[in-house]
C-alpha atoms as a PDB file:
ATOM      1  CA  MET A   1      71.220  97.699  80.544  1.00  0.00           C
ATOM      2  CA  ARG A   2      72.133  95.288  77.763  1.00  0.00           C
ATOM      3  CA  ILE A   3      74.851  96.134  75.272  1.00  0.00           C
ATOM      4  CA  PRO A   4      74.304  95.018  71.664  1.00  0.00           C
ATOM      5  CA  LYS A   5      76.724  92.354  70.425  1.00  0.00           C
ATOM      6  CA  ARG A   6      78.140  94.563  67.662  1.00  0.00           C
ATOM      7  CA  VAL A   7      78.886  97.383  70.098  1.00  0.00           C
ATOM      8  CA  ASN A   8      80.462  94.935  72.556  1.00  0.00           C
ATOM      9  CA  ALA A   9      82.594  93.427  69.778  1.00  0.00           C
ATOM     10  CA  ALA A  10      83.712  96.912  68.718  1.00  0.00           C
ATOM     11  CA  TRP A  11      84.675  97.809  72.307  1.00  0.00           C
ATOM     12  CA  ASP A  12      86.566  94.534  72.676  1.00  0.00           C
ATOM     13  CA  TRP A  13      88.468  95.204  69.445  1.00  0.00           C
ATOM     14  CA  ALA A  14      89.255  98.767  70.510  1.00  0.00           C
ATOM     15  CA  GLU A  15      90.460  97.525  73.894  1.00  0.00           C
ATOM     16  CA  SER A  16      92.734  94.895  72.371  1.00  0.00           C
ATOM     17  CA  HIS A  17      94.128  97.423  69.841  1.00  0.00           C
ATOM     18  CA  GLY A  18      94.635 100.319  72.244  1.00  0.00           C
ATOM     19  CA  ARG A  19      97.807 101.653  70.637  1.00  0.00           C
ATOM     20  CA  VAL A  20      96.207 101.795  67.199  1.00  0.00           C
ATOM     21  CA  MET A  21      93.169 103.590  68.598  1.00  0.00           C
ATOM     22  CA  ALA A  22      95.392 106.102  70.399  1.00  0.00           C
ATOM     23  CA  LEU A  23      97.240 106.884  67.174  1.00  0.00           C
ATOM     24  CA  VAL A  24      94.008 107.183  65.166  1.00  0.00           C
ATOM     25  CA  PHE A  25      92.598 109.734  67.587  1.00  0.00           C
ATOM     26  CA  LEU A  26      95.868 111.461  68.406  1.00  0.00           C
ATOM     27  CA  LEU A  27      97.278 112.151  64.925  1.00  0.00           C
ATOM     28  CA  PRO A  28      94.457 114.402  63.642  1.00  0.00           C
ATOM     29  CA  ILE A  29      94.398 116.346  66.892  1.00  0.00           C
ATOM     30  CA  LEU A  30      98.158 116.817  66.775  1.00  0.00           C
ATOM     31  CA  ALA A  31      98.146 117.813  63.092  1.00  0.00           C
ATOM     32  CA  VAL A  32      95.415 120.415  63.489  1.00  0.00           C
ATOM     33  CA  GLY A  33      96.609 121.470  66.909  1.00  0.00           C
ATOM     34  CA  ALA A  34     100.222 121.985  65.876  1.00  0.00           C
ATOM     35  CA  LEU A  35      99.149 124.426  63.158  1.00  0.00           C
ATOM     36  CA  TRP A  36      96.434 126.154  65.126  1.00  0.00           C
ATOM     37  CA  SER A  37      97.643 125.956  68.733  1.00  0.00           C
ATOM     38  CA  PRO A  38     100.846 124.247  69.833  1.00  0.00           C
ATOM     39  CA  VAL A  39      99.563 124.192  73.428  1.00  0.00           C
ATOM     40  CA  LEU A  40      96.628 121.985  72.367  1.00  0.00           C
ATOM     41  CA  ALA A  41      99.003 119.621  70.584  1.00  0.00           C
ATOM     42  CA  ALA A  42     101.254 119.405  73.636  1.00  0.00           C
ATOM     43  CA  PHE A  43      98.238 118.737  75.859  1.00  0.00           C
ATOM     44  CA  ALA A  44      96.971 115.964  73.574  1.00  0.00           C
ATOM     45  CA  LEU A  45     100.422 114.382  73.409  1.00  0.00           C
ATOM     46  CA  GLY A  46     100.757 114.492  77.201  1.00  0.00           C
ATOM     47  CA  ALA A  47      97.281 113.053  77.744  1.00  0.00           C
ATOM     48  CA  ALA A  48      97.953 110.216  75.304  1.00  0.00           C
ATOM     49  CA  GLY A  49     101.310 109.457  76.888  1.00  0.00           C
ATOM     50  CA  GLY A  50      99.832 109.456  80.380  1.00  0.00           C
ATOM     51  CA  GLY A  51      96.993 107.209  79.269  1.00  0.00           C
ATOM     52  CA  MET A  52      99.374 104.702  77.714  1.00  0.00           C
ATOM     53  CA  VAL A  53     101.586 104.614  80.826  1.00  0.00           C
ATOM     54  CA  THR A  54      98.568 104.095  83.076  1.00  0.00           C
ATOM     55  CA  TYR A  55      97.182 101.370  80.820  1.00  0.00           C
ATOM     56  CA  THR A  56     100.453  99.434  80.684  1.00  0.00           C
ATOM     57  CA  ARG A  57     100.917  99.641  84.464  1.00  0.00           C
ATOM     58  CA  LEU A  58      97.392  98.425  85.206  1.00  0.00           C
ATOM     59  CA  SER A  59      97.056  95.781  82.470  1.00  0.00           C
ATOM     60  CA  LYS A  60      98.692  92.969  84.495  1.00  0.00           C
ATOM     61  CA  ARG A  61      96.572  93.729  87.534  1.00  0.00           C
ATOM     62  CA  ILE A  62      93.395  93.879  85.465  1.00  0.00           C
ATOM     63  CA  THR A  63      94.206  90.541  83.804  1.00  0.00           C
ATOM     64  CA  ARG A  64      94.808  88.899  87.196  1.00  0.00           C
ATOM     65  CA  LEU A  65      91.569  90.295  88.620  1.00  0.00           C
ATOM     66  CA  ARG A  66      89.572  89.124  85.598  1.00  0.00           C
ATOM     67  CA  GLY A  67      91.009  85.626  86.084  1.00  0.00           C
ATOM     68  CA  GLU A  68      89.976  85.663  89.751  1.00  0.00           C
ATOM     69  CA  VAL A  69      86.469  86.780  88.825  1.00  0.00           C
ATOM     70  CA  ASP A  70      86.213  83.950  86.274  1.00  0.00           C
ATOM     71  CA  ASP A  71      87.329  81.423  88.904  1.00  0.00           C
ATOM     72  CA  LEU A  72      84.790  82.740  91.401  1.00  0.00           C
ATOM     73  CA  LEU A  73      81.998  82.557  88.826  1.00  0.00           C
ATOM     74  CA  ARG A  74      82.920  78.961  87.997  1.00  0.00           C
ATOM     75  CA  GLU A  75      82.961  78.044  91.694  1.00  0.00           C
ATOM     76  CA  CYS A  76      79.608  79.748  92.195  1.00  0.00           C
ATOM     77  CA  GLY A  77      78.181  77.742  89.283  1.00  0.00           C
ATOM     78  CA  ARG A  78      79.500  74.485  90.757  1.00  0.00           C
ATOM     79  CA  LEU A  79      77.981  75.300  94.148  1.00  0.00           C
ATOM     80  CA  ARG A  80      74.670  76.239  92.560  1.00  0.00           C
ATOM     81  CA  HIS A  81      74.664  72.946  90.614  1.00  0.00           C
ATOM     82  CA  ARG A  82      75.474  70.980  93.785  1.00  0.00           C
ATOM     83  CA  ASN A  83      72.681  72.711  95.726  1.00  0.00           C
ATOM     84  CA  ASN A  84      70.221  72.008  92.910  1.00  0.00           C
ATOM     85  CA  MET A  85      71.195  68.337  92.924  1.00  0.00           C
ATOM     86  CA  LEU A  86      70.782  68.123  96.688  1.00  0.00           C
ATOM     87  CA  ALA A  87      67.431  69.915  96.549  1.00  0.00           C
ATOM     88  CA  SER A  88      66.147  67.664  93.767  1.00  0.00           C
ATOM     89  CA  GLY A  89      66.547  64.581  95.943  1.00  0.00           C
ATOM     90  CA  ILE A  90      69.030  62.773  93.722  1.00  0.00           C
ATOM     91  CA  VAL A  91      71.455  62.652  96.606  1.00  0.00           C
ATOM     92  CA  GLN A  92      69.686  61.957  99.869  1.00  0.00           C
ATOM     93  CA  ASN A  93      70.783  63.560 103.086  1.00  0.00           C
ATOM     94  CA  ASP A  94      71.302  60.115 104.638  1.00  0.00           C
ATOM     95  CA  VAL A  95      73.826  59.199 101.970  1.00  0.00           C
ATOM     96  CA  MET A  96      75.922  62.343 102.343  1.00  0.00           C
ATOM     97  CA  VAL A  97      79.292  61.775 103.946  1.00  0.00           C
ATOM     98  CA  THR A  98      80.156  64.036 106.824  1.00  0.00           C
ATOM     99  CA  GLN A  99      83.525  64.550 108.396  1.00  0.00           C
ATOM    100  CA  LYS A 100      84.029  63.605 112.005  1.00  0.00           C
ATOM    101  CA  LEU A 101      86.827  64.453 114.355  1.00  0.00           C
ATOM    102  CA  LEU A 102      89.083  61.525 114.965  1.00  0.00           C
ATOM    103  CA  SER A 103      88.856  60.240 118.502  1.00  0.00           C
ATOM    104  CA  ILE A 104      92.090  59.252 120.181  1.00  0.00           C
ATOM    105  CA  PRO A 105      91.473  56.359 122.570  1.00  0.00           C
ATOM    106  CA  GLU A 106      92.991  56.434 126.032  1.00  0.00           C
ATOM    107  CA  LEU A 107      95.505  53.806 127.010  1.00  0.00           C
ATOM    108  CA  ARG A 108      94.095  50.959 129.011  1.00  0.00           C
ATOM    109  CA  GLU A 109      95.942  49.590 132.023  1.00  0.00           C
ATOM    110  CA  TYR A 110      97.278  46.485 130.286  1.00  0.00           C
ATOM    111  CA  GLU A 111      98.529  48.568 127.324  1.00  0.00           C
ATOM    112  CA  ALA A 112     100.255  50.993 129.688  1.00  0.00           C
ATOM    113  CA  GLU A 113     102.093  48.098 131.364  1.00  0.00           C
ATOM    114  CA  ASP A 114     103.463  46.990 127.989  1.00  0.00           C
ATOM    115  CA  LEU A 115     104.863  50.457 127.224  1.00  0.00           C
ATOM    116  CA  GLY A 116     107.144  50.608 130.256  1.00  0.00           C
ATOM    117  CA  ASP A 117     107.625  52.836 133.266  1.00  0.00           C
ATOM    118  CA  GLU A 118     108.190  56.126 131.442  1.00  0.00           C
ATOM    119  CA  ARG A 119     104.670  56.345 129.959  1.00  0.00           C
ATOM    120  CA  ARG A 120     102.757  54.500 132.650  1.00  0.00           C
ATOM    121  CA  SER A 121     100.098  56.515 134.452  1.00  0.00           C
ATOM    122  CA  ALA A 122      99.490  56.192 138.158  1.00  0.00           C
END
């Protein structure tokens, strides 16, 4: 489901101004509730306080996770671009560089003689 740009902009603004939005919704409820029912006012105050504590505790974690998601999306885009380039034939498979394991040559007899008795093989 697609969200209209105006609605998305309004949600983004409300998310970035969370304290203002909490006060805007909380003050009328508290004013009416304090006159009509003090229990309702206490409930609204407790719910708002709990929401603010939860939001402040989770905001750092949410920011970090959003950064990780952005990095993963960028990496996915780079891989998709690379695969498209390889599939289009711009870079041929013969030209691609592959990694090989380094081979360690064995010592020959004349090299072993130069090293001395301690490393010489029988």
